[in-house]
Each structure stands twice: as C-alpha cells, then as structure tokens.
C-alpha cells in the first residue's frame, strides 16, 4: 500500500542541498553502526542481539516508538482517514491497545528474560513449554509473519527515492531499494542491536519531530478545523463527504472492535518489540518506557487522522483510488508555498525514511536472531558456540536482505505477493496463548498450546482466503482463528483434567 | 515446566480488578451508545471536530492514563520469585 505513494504523488524533485541533507543523514547511520561495533564488549549472541546488559530509558522508548510506527502510520493511516472518514480514529485505540496488551506479559517476561538470558521471543516458549517442535513452530510463524513487512518497507524506500529525484523512475526505485537496504544491513551487521537501537533513537527522534512539524504546518497552511468542517458540510456533491465526519455505522463499529483486538494483541507480539522488552536495562527502564509509550499514539495517530480530515475538505480531487497519496499531495502543496515549506518537507522526508528504515532494521535483526538461535542453533549445529552463531546471524541477515531486495525489485509495479502475504496480524495473534496465557497460567500444557496454535493458524488462513476482504462479517480472520485456538486449548485442558481425576 | 513458582502469585483480586476496568473501557471505546441516547451524529462541533470524535480522543486519553498508572504501580514483590538482579542493584544504588 505504502509502496505506491511517492510515485503517484507529486512532491517536487529535491534540489542539491536537500539531497545533501538526506545523504548526510543516511551517512550518519553507518557511522553509528561503526560506533556500535566499537562499543561491543564480547562476541556473544547476547551482546550482538540485545546490546549486552541492555539499553536505558531514552534509547528504549525511542527504539520502541520507531519500531512500532512505520511508514504505514504516516501514509496508510492518512489515506484510510480520507477513504472512510473520521471513524479511522480507531487507529488511536488500537495503537494504545498494543501497550495495554503488554501488561499481560511484559513484566513477567522481562523478569524471566533477565534471569534466564533470553535472546529471542521463542526462547521464552522453550523455557515455558520445553518443547523444541513448538519453539520451532513459533519461530517459523513469527519469521513468516514479519518477512513481508520487510519487503513492504524496502519497496516504500524505493518509491521514496523515485519521488524526489528526476531520474528514470525505475532506475530511481532500484537504486533506492538497493542503497537503502545496503545501509540498513551494513549498520545492522556492524553493531547488531546496539547500532539498531542507537539509529532507532535518532530515527525515533526525527519521526517525533516530523509528526509535530506536520501538525504545525498543516494547521498553519489550512487554518482552523471549523473552516474545514464548514467546507465539508457545504460541499454539494454528495452526502458521502458529510458522512465521513458522521458517527460510523454498525458494520464499521464491529470493525472498530475487531481492529482493537487484532492489532492490540498482534502488535504486542511483534518479535522485534518483544526483543526490546528483553533489552531493557532494568525494570524501571522498561516501566517508564511503556508508560511513555501509552501516550505516544495521542501525538502520532491523531495527527495523521487530522491530515486526512483536512484532505477530505480541501482535496476532493484525490479520490479513493489514490487516497494513499494524501500525505504526499498535502506535502507537495506546502512545499510549493514557501522556502520554509521546502525545509519542513525535507525534514519530514527524513522522518519518513527514518520510519521505514527503523522498522526494516528491527525486522531484519529479529528474523536473523530467531533463525540463528532457534532453528540453526537447535536443528543444524546444536553445539555451536556463541561466536559461530553470531557470525551465522550476520551472514543470514545478508541472505535475508538479498532475498527481500530481489522480491522488492521484481514487484516494481505489482503488489499482489505482498497483499497475499499480508496476514501478519492474523498469524501473530495465534501466538497469544503461548505468550500471554503461558505467562499467566501454570497449568496450560504444551500439547494444548501446540494443537491450538496449529488449528488457529489453519482456520485464520482459511477464513482469510475464503473471504474477499479477509474480514468475514467485518471481523478479522485471525480473530476467528484465535477463538478456535482458545476453544481447542480449553477442551484439551478439560479432557486432561478429567482423565487425571478419573 | 521450569520455575513453577515464578508464574503464579500475582494477587488475583488486583488482576481481576484491572481486567474488569480494561474490559469496561473496551466496551465504551466504540461510540455505539451514541444513537441510543439520541445524540446528533455530527453536531455540535467542538474545536471544529464532531463531538463523538472528541469524546473518543478523551476516552483514549483515559485509557493511556490508566495504563501508565497500572505499569507504574506494578510491583515485582507481588511475584513469588526474586526481582531481577539488575533492578536490585539499581535500587541499592538509589538507596
């Protein structure tokens, strides 16, 4: 979705100084990777994937922020507001729900992670259920669920360069994908989590400033909301526009609940986010970071929804088909209005790149760590030492990024594969019993969780494929799968208990 | 199963209370009750935005405050197992 934005939008090509600013920003990321490499203390997996004893408050909160909010937040959310109207404020609820869901397992998991030196999310599953097959299954589901997200970020990076240069579009796209992917994999394999967290800190900061600037310039440019509301109400070409600011209908309200549940649960189970829970230096660090995270949706998602609101009022010409270009169109208008506008858009562009790269680097690190620790280190070389595993992890990162870049280049105009694979939340929520119930209940057994997980994944995929929208009756397919998953677990637990009583 | 004791003893009442509050907040998150009480779906506007929209943002703010409060008041000594060593060290340093 986000991959079409820049190409279809009309941001003016950047001049030399603007391109130099972007170049310096990107170069600084490699420098940080080198600093991360110098700061390493041992050649252990823990040092590479969790920065040794972990990170402090500022780094943690900004890396969590940069990881949770991707390019999707900026483009897809403003586009969706344009399409369905103000009811998309539901994104504020579901982004907050992610932090609420952390309450179910983050404190306990952090405690266990510190005690037993967990590195990847499946490490918790292995510790809790002591079953290598279940751990491998969880690793594979997590890798598959987030891999498509990596391709989507790379495609958006290509579109970003395509949008700001005067080069041939396909050449610019290819250069964007390859160069930006190369920068990500270089700083990631140099400094591991330390470099990723440090760059995330810069990227999170730039992103936060970007959101604030966006609100400021949009308000400055278009004027107060009353004026926009008046324009929408007075528009004669249909009730449809006015309906976009009205209370949602029953179907939309059902979807609203569905989104809160699926994104809240699924987003909390992002492997890269769980690794950040492990990486908190102390409980106080994690506690303060999560408490701060609870408020960040208010200053992030509300801004993009309001941009969409202005676009409904002042840019009816965009149309639903090109609604994901809403932000680009708004930026273009501001860019043309003044020199100050150009400067702001340049910073905003850096924020967009920051959002894309910080999500991509975290996914890459999570995939490489799960493959190395929970698949290679268990099934292929069980006796390998930490140094060997760390090297394999770095090598695997290069293999993953090469595959992802190839797919991104092949999908230059099409997105069908990405859409086909875009089932990440449907898959991730099936892991909720293993992580959330596993943390809370002692009695839950390995067999019940394994069978429930398999049934949940199969039914979520089946519901998704047999329904055109992926949301039968307005409810996400993954939630039907989760319901079946939980029913299977309850049944097996009850049967086991009955047999034990007999 | 390792560390059976680690995965138990958060006071049940406190846990049930928090879950109940969050469920209540979830139920009223979506403004389905708006039509039931006969309010206009758009007007009056508050700061140029529909009233239901402003109330949803206000609700979300309350969820954020309650979530932050839950996180900040969470105590590790409510668990059976020890606090992580690093935390102990930090508290000792602060003391």
XYZ file of C-alpha atoms in Angstrom:
597
model
C 0.000 0.000 0.000
C 2.625 2.498 1.040
C 4.700 1.468 -1.917
C 2.657 3.448 -4.414
C 2.647 6.721 -2.588
C 5.661 8.579 -3.804
C 5.375 7.509 -7.400
C 1.789 8.653 -7.619
C 2.320 11.767 -5.586
C 3.741 14.967 -6.844
C 6.436 16.082 -4.422
C 8.838 18.386 -6.261
C 12.290 16.925 -7.001
C 14.768 17.804 -4.231
C 17.492 20.315 -5.017
C 21.214 19.736 -4.332
C 21.139 20.959 -0.711
C 18.092 18.904 0.150
C 19.655 15.788 -1.353
C 22.866 16.570 0.548
C 20.873 16.730 3.802
C 19.357 13.307 3.081
C 22.792 11.924 2.135
C 24.377 13.227 5.376
C 21.514 11.781 7.395
C 21.991 8.356 5.793
C 25.776 8.504 6.217
C 25.355 9.218 9.916
C 23.548 5.885 10.270
C 26.583 3.962 9.009
C 28.782 5.973 11.359
C 26.538 4.934 14.241
C 26.840 1.311 13.099
C 30.638 1.673 13.287
C 30.363 3.193 16.773
C 28.136 0.286 17.797
C 30.802 -2.101 16.516
C 33.456 -0.335 18.598
C 31.222 -0.379 21.670
C 30.725 -4.161 21.612
C 32.022 -5.888 24.705
C 32.042 -9.588 23.787
C 31.354 -11.711 20.738
C 28.321 -13.280 22.391
C 24.808 -13.556 20.992
C 23.506 -11.513 23.914
C 25.881 -8.674 23.163
C 25.026 -8.694 19.444
C 21.254 -9.151 19.693
C 20.453 -7.389 22.988
C 23.363 -4.950 23.463
C 24.769 -6.871 26.446
C 23.076 -5.768 29.634
C 20.600 -3.692 27.707
C 19.678 -0.099 26.977
C 18.463 2.850 29.056
C 15.181 4.805 29.026
C 15.767 7.259 26.175
C 17.116 4.634 23.794
C 14.424 2.123 24.723
C 11.452 4.441 24.375
C 12.655 5.854 21.054
C 13.549 2.434 19.628
C 10.125 1.095 20.687
C 8.499 4.135 19.111
C 10.474 3.918 15.863
C 9.774 0.187 15.628
C 6.026 0.392 16.301
C 5.380 3.316 13.954
C 6.381 2.527 10.381
C 5.766 4.294 7.075
C 2.304 2.764 7.283
C 1.395 5.068 10.129
C 2.068 8.150 8.038
C 0.694 7.129 4.658
C -1.824 4.366 5.103
C -3.484 5.950 8.133
C -3.951 9.363 6.492
C -5.162 7.601 3.320
C -7.597 5.446 5.239
C -8.997 8.535 7.000
C -9.523 10.089 3.586
C -11.401 6.966 2.416
C -13.575 6.170 5.415
C -13.509 9.457 7.300
C -13.058 10.303 10.968
C -14.086 6.825 12.226
C -10.488 5.850 11.399
C -9.672 7.435 14.763
C -9.995 3.758 15.729
C -6.249 3.664 14.933
C -5.701 5.674 18.124
C -7.462 2.940 20.064
C -5.634 0.022 18.518
C -2.194 1.592 18.853
C -2.944 2.229 22.551
C -4.260 -1.352 22.853
C -0.768 -2.630 21.978
C 0.614 -1.071 25.171
C -2.355 -2.387 27.188
C -1.639 -5.917 25.911
C 1.981 -5.603 27.078
C 0.583 -5.559 30.605
C -0.463 -9.182 30.140
C 3.041 -10.482 29.677
C 5.806 -7.865 29.511
C 6.621 -7.593 33.252
C 6.743 -11.353 33.758
C 8.617 -11.941 30.546
C 11.176 -9.267 31.360
C 11.742 -10.869 34.742
C 12.266 -14.322 33.236
C 14.390 -12.944 30.396
C 16.835 -11.350 32.818
C 17.032 -14.484 34.907
C 17.428 -16.964 32.065
C 19.151 -14.786 29.435
C 16.517 -14.979 26.709
C 17.568 -13.537 23.358
C 14.622 -14.241 21.085
C 10.864 -14.446 21.792
C 10.806 -18.221 21.113
C 13.371 -18.599 23.943
C 10.528 -17.844 26.355
C 8.371 -20.524 24.695
C 11.200 -23.065 25.014
C 11.690 -22.166 28.676
C 7.987 -22.290 29.469
C 6.913 -25.367 27.465
C 10.223 -27.237 26.985
C 9.318 -28.456 23.533
C 11.610 -27.907 20.560
C 8.908 -28.536 17.974
C 6.609 -25.898 19.480
C 9.519 -23.452 19.728
C 10.421 -24.037 16.081
C 6.796 -23.646 15.032
C 6.572 -20.336 16.913
C 9.851 -19.172 15.288
C 8.621 -20.032 11.786
C 5.269 -18.292 12.309
C 7.000 -15.178 13.596
C 9.519 -15.124 10.720
C 6.811 -15.613 8.074
C 4.544 -13.025 9.706
C 7.121 -10.236 9.643
C 9.077 -11.112 6.482
C 6.542 -9.485 4.138
C 6.694 -6.359 6.224
C 10.405 -6.122 5.397
C 9.680 -6.328 1.652
C 6.978 -3.663 2.027
C 9.441 -1.313 3.783
C 12.065 -1.839 1.043
C 9.509 -1.130 -1.679
C 8.490 2.071 0.064
C 12.173 3.109 0.298
C 12.451 2.668 -3.485
C 9.324 4.751 -4.056
C 10.711 7.420 -1.754
C 13.786 7.949 -3.930
C 11.664 7.696 -7.049
C 9.551 10.568 -5.754
C 12.329 13.057 -5.024
C 14.724 12.652 -7.952
C 14.472 13.486 -11.625
C 15.949 10.114 -12.673
C 14.143 7.488 -14.698
C 11.502 6.178 -12.224
C 12.505 2.501 -12.393
C 16.212 3.321 -12.022
C 15.482 5.588 -9.044
C 13.318 2.871 -7.478
C 16.012 0.217 -7.905
C 18.756 2.499 -6.561
C 16.540 3.414 -3.587
C 15.809 -0.211 -2.709
C 19.405 -1.401 -3.099
C 21.242 1.534 -1.483
C 18.927 1.933 1.496
C 18.808 -1.844 2.100
C 22.596 -1.875 1.940
C 22.838 0.902 4.543
C 20.460 -0.983 6.855
C 22.305 -4.299 6.580
C 25.734 -2.648 6.974
C 24.947 -0.879 10.244
C 22.988 -3.878 11.492
C 25.803 -6.371 10.893
C 28.409 -3.946 12.240
C 26.793 -3.091 15.538
C 23.888 -5.529 15.953
C 21.134 -4.440 18.327
C 23.312 -1.671 19.755
C 23.602 0.006 16.339
C 19.943 -0.638 15.543
C 18.821 0.846 18.868
C 21.096 3.874 18.520
C 19.982 4.560 14.956
C 16.393 3.963 16.078
C 16.943 6.610 18.724
C 17.853 9.147 16.033
C 15.122 7.874 13.736
C 12.542 7.917 16.551
C 13.565 11.498 17.402
C 13.348 12.601 13.768
C 9.980 10.840 13.456
C 8.616 12.533 16.562
C 9.784 15.953 15.336
C 8.319 15.090 11.919
C 4.869 14.428 13.410
C 4.929 17.654 15.419
C 6.055 19.676 12.388
C 3.397 18.035 10.281
C 0.655 19.096 12.682
C 2.047 22.596 12.898
C 2.460 23.211 9.167
C -0.829 21.615 8.195
C -2.711 23.725 10.731
C -0.803 26.817 9.619
C -1.488 26.108 5.956
C -5.160 25.098 6.013
C -6.450 27.047 9.017
C -8.746 26.009 11.865
C -10.815 22.815 11.877
C -14.088 24.813 11.947
C -13.312 26.062 8.467
C -12.655 22.536 7.219
C -15.889 21.289 8.799
C -17.792 24.094 7.069
C -16.238 23.229 3.706
C -17.189 19.569 4.154
C -20.747 20.388 5.234
C -21.275 22.834 2.338
C -19.960 20.540 -0.357
C -22.870 19.808 -2.628
C -21.622 16.773 -4.496
C -22.934 14.290 -2.075
C -23.852 13.059 1.301
C -20.854 10.766 1.094
C -18.400 13.507 2.088
C -20.527 14.687 5.004
C -20.886 11.032 6.086
C -17.121 10.912 6.525
C -17.352 13.084 9.608
C -20.519 11.455 10.948
C -20.791 8.701 13.519
C -19.830 5.321 11.977
C -22.475 2.702 11.114
C -22.892 -0.672 12.827
C -20.608 -2.544 10.391
C -17.835 -0.002 10.969
C -18.264 -0.232 14.733
C -17.860 -4.026 14.514
C -14.659 -3.488 12.545
C -13.535 -0.968 15.153
C -13.682 -3.614 17.912
C -12.041 -6.124 15.591
C -9.137 -3.753 14.883
C -8.619 -3.018 18.585
C -8.323 -6.730 19.348
C -6.251 -7.895 16.394
C -3.761 -5.024 16.282
C -3.604 -4.754 20.079
C -2.754 -8.425 20.537
C -0.785 -8.911 17.297
C 1.215 -5.681 17.626
C 2.266 -6.560 21.156
C 3.579 -9.880 19.832
C 5.864 -8.365 17.189
C 9.119 -10.276 17.801
C 11.177 -7.102 17.407
C 9.095 -5.443 20.146
C 9.479 -8.431 22.499
C 13.255 -8.270 21.980
C 13.142 -4.672 23.144
C 11.420 -5.820 26.339
C 14.341 -8.182 26.917
C 16.796 -5.399 26.108
C 15.587 -3.005 28.820
C 18.440 -2.492 31.256
C 16.230 -2.570 34.359
C 12.590 -2.972 35.253
C 12.398 0.755 35.952
C 13.670 1.468 32.444
C 11.012 -0.766 30.925
C 8.278 0.550 33.191
C 8.980 4.192 32.348
C 9.297 3.417 28.640
C 5.988 1.537 28.479
C 4.219 4.246 30.496
C 5.531 6.824 27.989
C 4.516 4.622 25.057
C 0.931 4.643 26.357
C 0.680 8.354 25.434
C 2.520 8.337 22.101
C -0.492 7.264 19.973
C -2.176 10.510 21.040
C 0.550 12.629 19.485
C 1.042 10.395 16.461
C -2.137 8.815 15.125
C -4.320 11.846 15.910
C -2.009 13.969 13.738
C -2.309 11.700 10.688
C -6.084 11.388 11.099
C -6.349 15.182 11.161
C -4.238 15.410 7.984
C -6.768 13.059 6.386
C -9.569 15.301 7.706
C -8.068 18.364 6.016
C -7.638 16.369 2.807
C -11.348 15.405 2.832
C -12.145 19.123 2.993
C -9.578 20.617 0.631
C -8.528 17.831 -1.752
C -11.661 16.125 -3.063
C -9.841 15.631 -6.385
C -7.559 12.903 -4.979
C -10.300 10.258 -4.951
C -10.435 6.993 -3.069
C -8.227 5.107 -5.516
C -5.266 7.380 -4.874
C -6.058 8.042 -1.250
C -2.696 6.707 -0.044
C -1.089 9.712 -1.735
C -2.955 12.135 0.558
C 0.108 12.981 2.618
C 2.266 13.434 -0.487
C -0.273 15.782 -2.058
C -0.520 17.814 1.146
C 3.289 17.920 1.422
C 3.617 18.983 -2.201
C 1.237 21.900 -1.656
C 3.138 23.031 1.428
C 6.487 22.554 -0.345
C 5.428 24.874 -3.157
C 4.070 27.528 -0.806
C 7.371 28.881 0.601
C 11.052 28.280 1.278
C 10.150 27.410 4.864
C 7.721 24.826 3.465
C 10.554 23.250 1.434
C 12.750 22.996 4.538
C 9.951 21.421 6.566
C 9.156 18.890 3.841
C 12.849 17.983 3.638
C 12.859 17.200 7.385
C 9.574 15.356 7.035
C 11.093 13.278 4.229
C 13.969 12.332 6.541
C 11.318 11.324 9.115
C 9.605 9.141 6.528
C 12.895 7.438 5.658
C 13.518 7.070 9.399
C 10.170 5.342 9.873
C 10.865 2.925 7.035
C 14.472 2.135 7.930
C 13.922 1.713 11.655
C 11.161 -0.804 11.033
C 13.238 -2.631 8.415
C 16.352 -2.905 10.608
C 14.391 -4.221 13.606
C 12.651 -6.855 11.487
C 15.940 -7.924 9.942
C 17.560 -8.318 13.350
C 14.568 -10.245 14.731
C 14.475 -12.635 11.763
C 18.207 -13.272 11.865
C 18.234 -13.880 15.644
C 15.295 -16.318 15.544
C 16.785 -18.261 12.656
C 20.216 -18.423 14.257
C 19.210 -19.206 17.837
C 16.020 -21.222 17.450
C 16.454 -23.016 14.133
C 20.155 -23.206 13.170
C 21.384 -23.485 16.761
C 18.828 -26.177 17.590
C 18.492 -28.339 14.491
C 21.633 -27.751 12.408
C 24.546 -27.003 14.768
C 23.342 -27.610 18.336
C 26.872 -27.471 19.723
C 27.939 -24.263 18.020
C 29.441 -21.595 20.269
C 28.218 -18.006 20.543
C 30.851 -16.554 18.226
C 29.937 -19.005 15.467
C 26.218 -18.311 15.937
C 26.801 -14.550 15.858
C 28.677 -14.885 12.564
C 25.935 -17.101 11.142
C 23.380 -14.487 12.242
C 25.252 -11.731 10.396
C 25.561 -13.894 7.297
C 21.877 -14.767 7.465
C 20.991 -11.064 7.633
C 22.775 -10.557 4.298
C 20.952 -13.553 2.782
C 17.557 -12.298 4.019
C 18.146 -8.771 2.755
C 19.320 -10.090 -0.639
C 16.128 -12.151 -0.989
C 13.971 -9.244 0.199
C 15.657 -6.800 -2.220
C 15.194 -9.240 -5.117
C 11.483 -9.603 -4.329
C 11.109 -5.821 -3.944
C 12.752 -5.263 -7.351
C 10.585 -7.914 -9.011
C 7.452 -6.355 -7.552
C 8.195 -2.933 -9.054
C 4.651 -2.281 -10.182
C 2.727 -5.157 -8.710
C 1.947 -5.790 -5.075
C -0.066 -8.986 -5.277
C 2.515 -11.061 -3.419
C 2.752 -8.560 -0.610
C -1.023 -8.472 -0.338
C -1.109 -12.263 -0.373
C 1.405 -12.436 2.419
C -0.107 -9.584 4.374
C -1.579 -11.817 7.020
C 0.831 -10.864 9.751
C -1.668 -9.989 12.454
C -3.866 -12.991 11.602
C -0.827 -15.188 12.219
C 0.713 -13.335 15.160
C -2.459 -13.366 17.280
C -2.398 -17.174 17.210
C 0.712 -16.939 19.400
C -1.186 -15.098 22.146
C -1.998 -18.258 24.154
C 1.662 -19.345 24.149
C 2.939 -15.955 25.315
C 0.090 -14.303 27.232
C -1.623 -17.337 28.758
C 1.756 -19.058 29.129
C 2.867 -16.157 31.314
C -0.299 -16.080 33.390
C -1.306 -19.707 33.908
C 0.831 -22.529 35.222
C -1.428 -25.342 34.158
C -1.615 -24.690 30.454
C 0.121 -27.616 28.718
C 2.429 -27.919 25.735
C 0.058 -30.246 23.881
C -2.908 -27.894 24.239
C -0.922 -24.855 23.079
C 0.593 -26.710 20.107
C -2.697 -28.164 18.848
C -4.493 -24.842 19.461
C -1.789 -22.955 17.554
C -1.959 -25.276 14.539
C -5.749 -25.175 14.425
C -5.758 -21.402 14.882
C -3.293 -20.781 12.045
C -5.120 -23.110 9.644
C -8.523 -21.598 10.373
C -7.243 -17.991 10.238
C -5.702 -18.605 6.805
C -8.805 -20.452 5.594
C -11.147 -17.695 6.768
C -8.862 -15.104 5.183
C -8.655 -16.814 1.801
C -12.326 -17.676 1.502
C -13.423 -14.161 2.349
C -12.815 -11.438 -0.222
C -11.944 -8.713 2.249
C -10.159 -11.004 4.727
C -12.753 -9.882 7.274
C -15.837 -12.127 7.253
C -18.758 -10.127 8.707
C -16.415 -7.248 9.452
C -14.263 -9.275 11.855
C -10.612 -10.117 11.054
C -9.982 -13.737 10.054
C -7.280 -14.007 12.720
C -9.844 -13.466 15.491
C -11.907 -16.457 14.313
C -8.680 -18.449 14.361
C -7.863 -17.209 17.854
C -11.320 -18.160 19.078
C -10.898 -21.703 17.741
C -7.353 -21.759 19.146
C -8.658 -20.918 22.636
C -11.576 -23.392 22.386
C -9.158 -26.199 21.452
C -6.887 -25.312 24.386
C -9.827 -25.278 26.830
C -11.125 -28.608 25.529
C -7.765 -30.345 25.770
C -7.135 -28.929 29.245
C -10.574 -30.077 30.448
C -10.114 -33.547 28.959
C -6.673 -33.850 30.542
C -8.050 -32.763 33.898
C -10.969 -35.198 33.656
C -8.635 -38.091 32.834
C -6.393 -37.151 35.748
C -9.432 -37.041 38.099
C -10.640 -40.446 36.871
C 7.959 -26.664 33.234
C 10.643 -24.613 34.936
C 10.136 -22.140 37.741
C 6.575 -23.095 38.597
C 6.572 -20.573 41.392
C 7.636 -17.762 39.086
C 4.462 -17.996 37.088
C 1.884 -17.733 39.767
C 1.137 -15.448 42.650
C 0.182 -12.029 41.300
C -2.723 -11.174 43.627
C -5.826 -12.462 41.907
C -8.119 -9.707 43.107
C -5.891 -6.972 41.798
C -5.558 -8.758 38.479
C -9.328 -9.272 38.160
C -9.922 -5.606 39.031
C -7.555 -4.389 36.296
C -9.026 -6.778 33.731
C -12.561 -5.627 34.615
C -11.631 -1.953 34.234
C -9.954 -2.577 30.877
C -12.957 -4.587 29.659
C -15.233 -1.728 30.674
C -13.001 0.744 28.835
C -13.041 -1.545 25.783
C -16.844 -1.750 25.804
C -17.267 2.027 25.831
C -14.354 2.641 23.425
C -16.596 2.492 20.373
C -19.435 5.057 20.448
C -22.241 2.508 19.777
C -24.261 4.090 22.613
C -24.427 7.434 20.771
C -27.659 6.703 18.909
C -29.197 5.020 21.938
C -29.059 8.250 23.907
C -30.361 10.209 20.901
C -27.329 12.410 20.230
C -26.707 14.030 16.844
C -24.158 12.048 14.749
C -22.124 15.189 13.857
C -23.133 18.357 15.711
C -22.319 20.314 17.780
C -18.709 20.705 16.767
C -16.035 21.096 19.418
C -12.918 22.924 18.129
C -14.269 22.252 14.642
C -14.472 18.490 15.199
C -17.580 16.343 15.760
C -18.398 15.794 19.435
C -18.211 11.971 19.218
C -14.695 12.278 17.750
C -13.514 14.490 20.620
C -15.040 12.080 23.147
C -13.220 9.142 21.545
C -9.920 11.025 21.911
C -10.802 11.828 25.534
C -11.590 8.158 26.163
C -8.274 7.149 24.670
C -6.504 9.631 26.944
C -8.179 7.988 29.957
C -7.019 4.546 28.724
C -3.465 5.896 28.378
C -3.513 7.377 31.886
C -4.897 4.165 33.421
C -2.403 2.004 31.503
C 0.500 4.181 32.604
C -0.772 4.056 36.186
C -1.021 0.238 36.072
C 2.520 -0.005 34.745
C 3.928 2.483 37.241
C 2.292 0.874 40.269
C 3.220 -2.658 39.257
C 5.468 -4.193 41.894
C 7.779 -7.088 41.407
C 7.422 -8.169 45.011
C 3.896 -9.232 44.102
C 5.545 -12.163 42.379
C 6.884 -15.202 44.101
C 10.310 -15.051 42.574
C 13.085 -12.561 43.137
C 13.442 -9.257 41.411
C 15.971 -9.241 38.608
C 19.490 -8.687 39.883
C 19.930 -5.504 37.862
C 16.882 -3.960 39.496
C 18.143 -4.804 42.913
C 21.456 -3.218 42.072
C 19.725 -0.091 40.819
C 17.581 0.180 43.942
C 20.607 -0.356 46.127
C 22.389 2.401 44.237
C 19.421 4.725 44.664
C 19.242 3.923 48.388
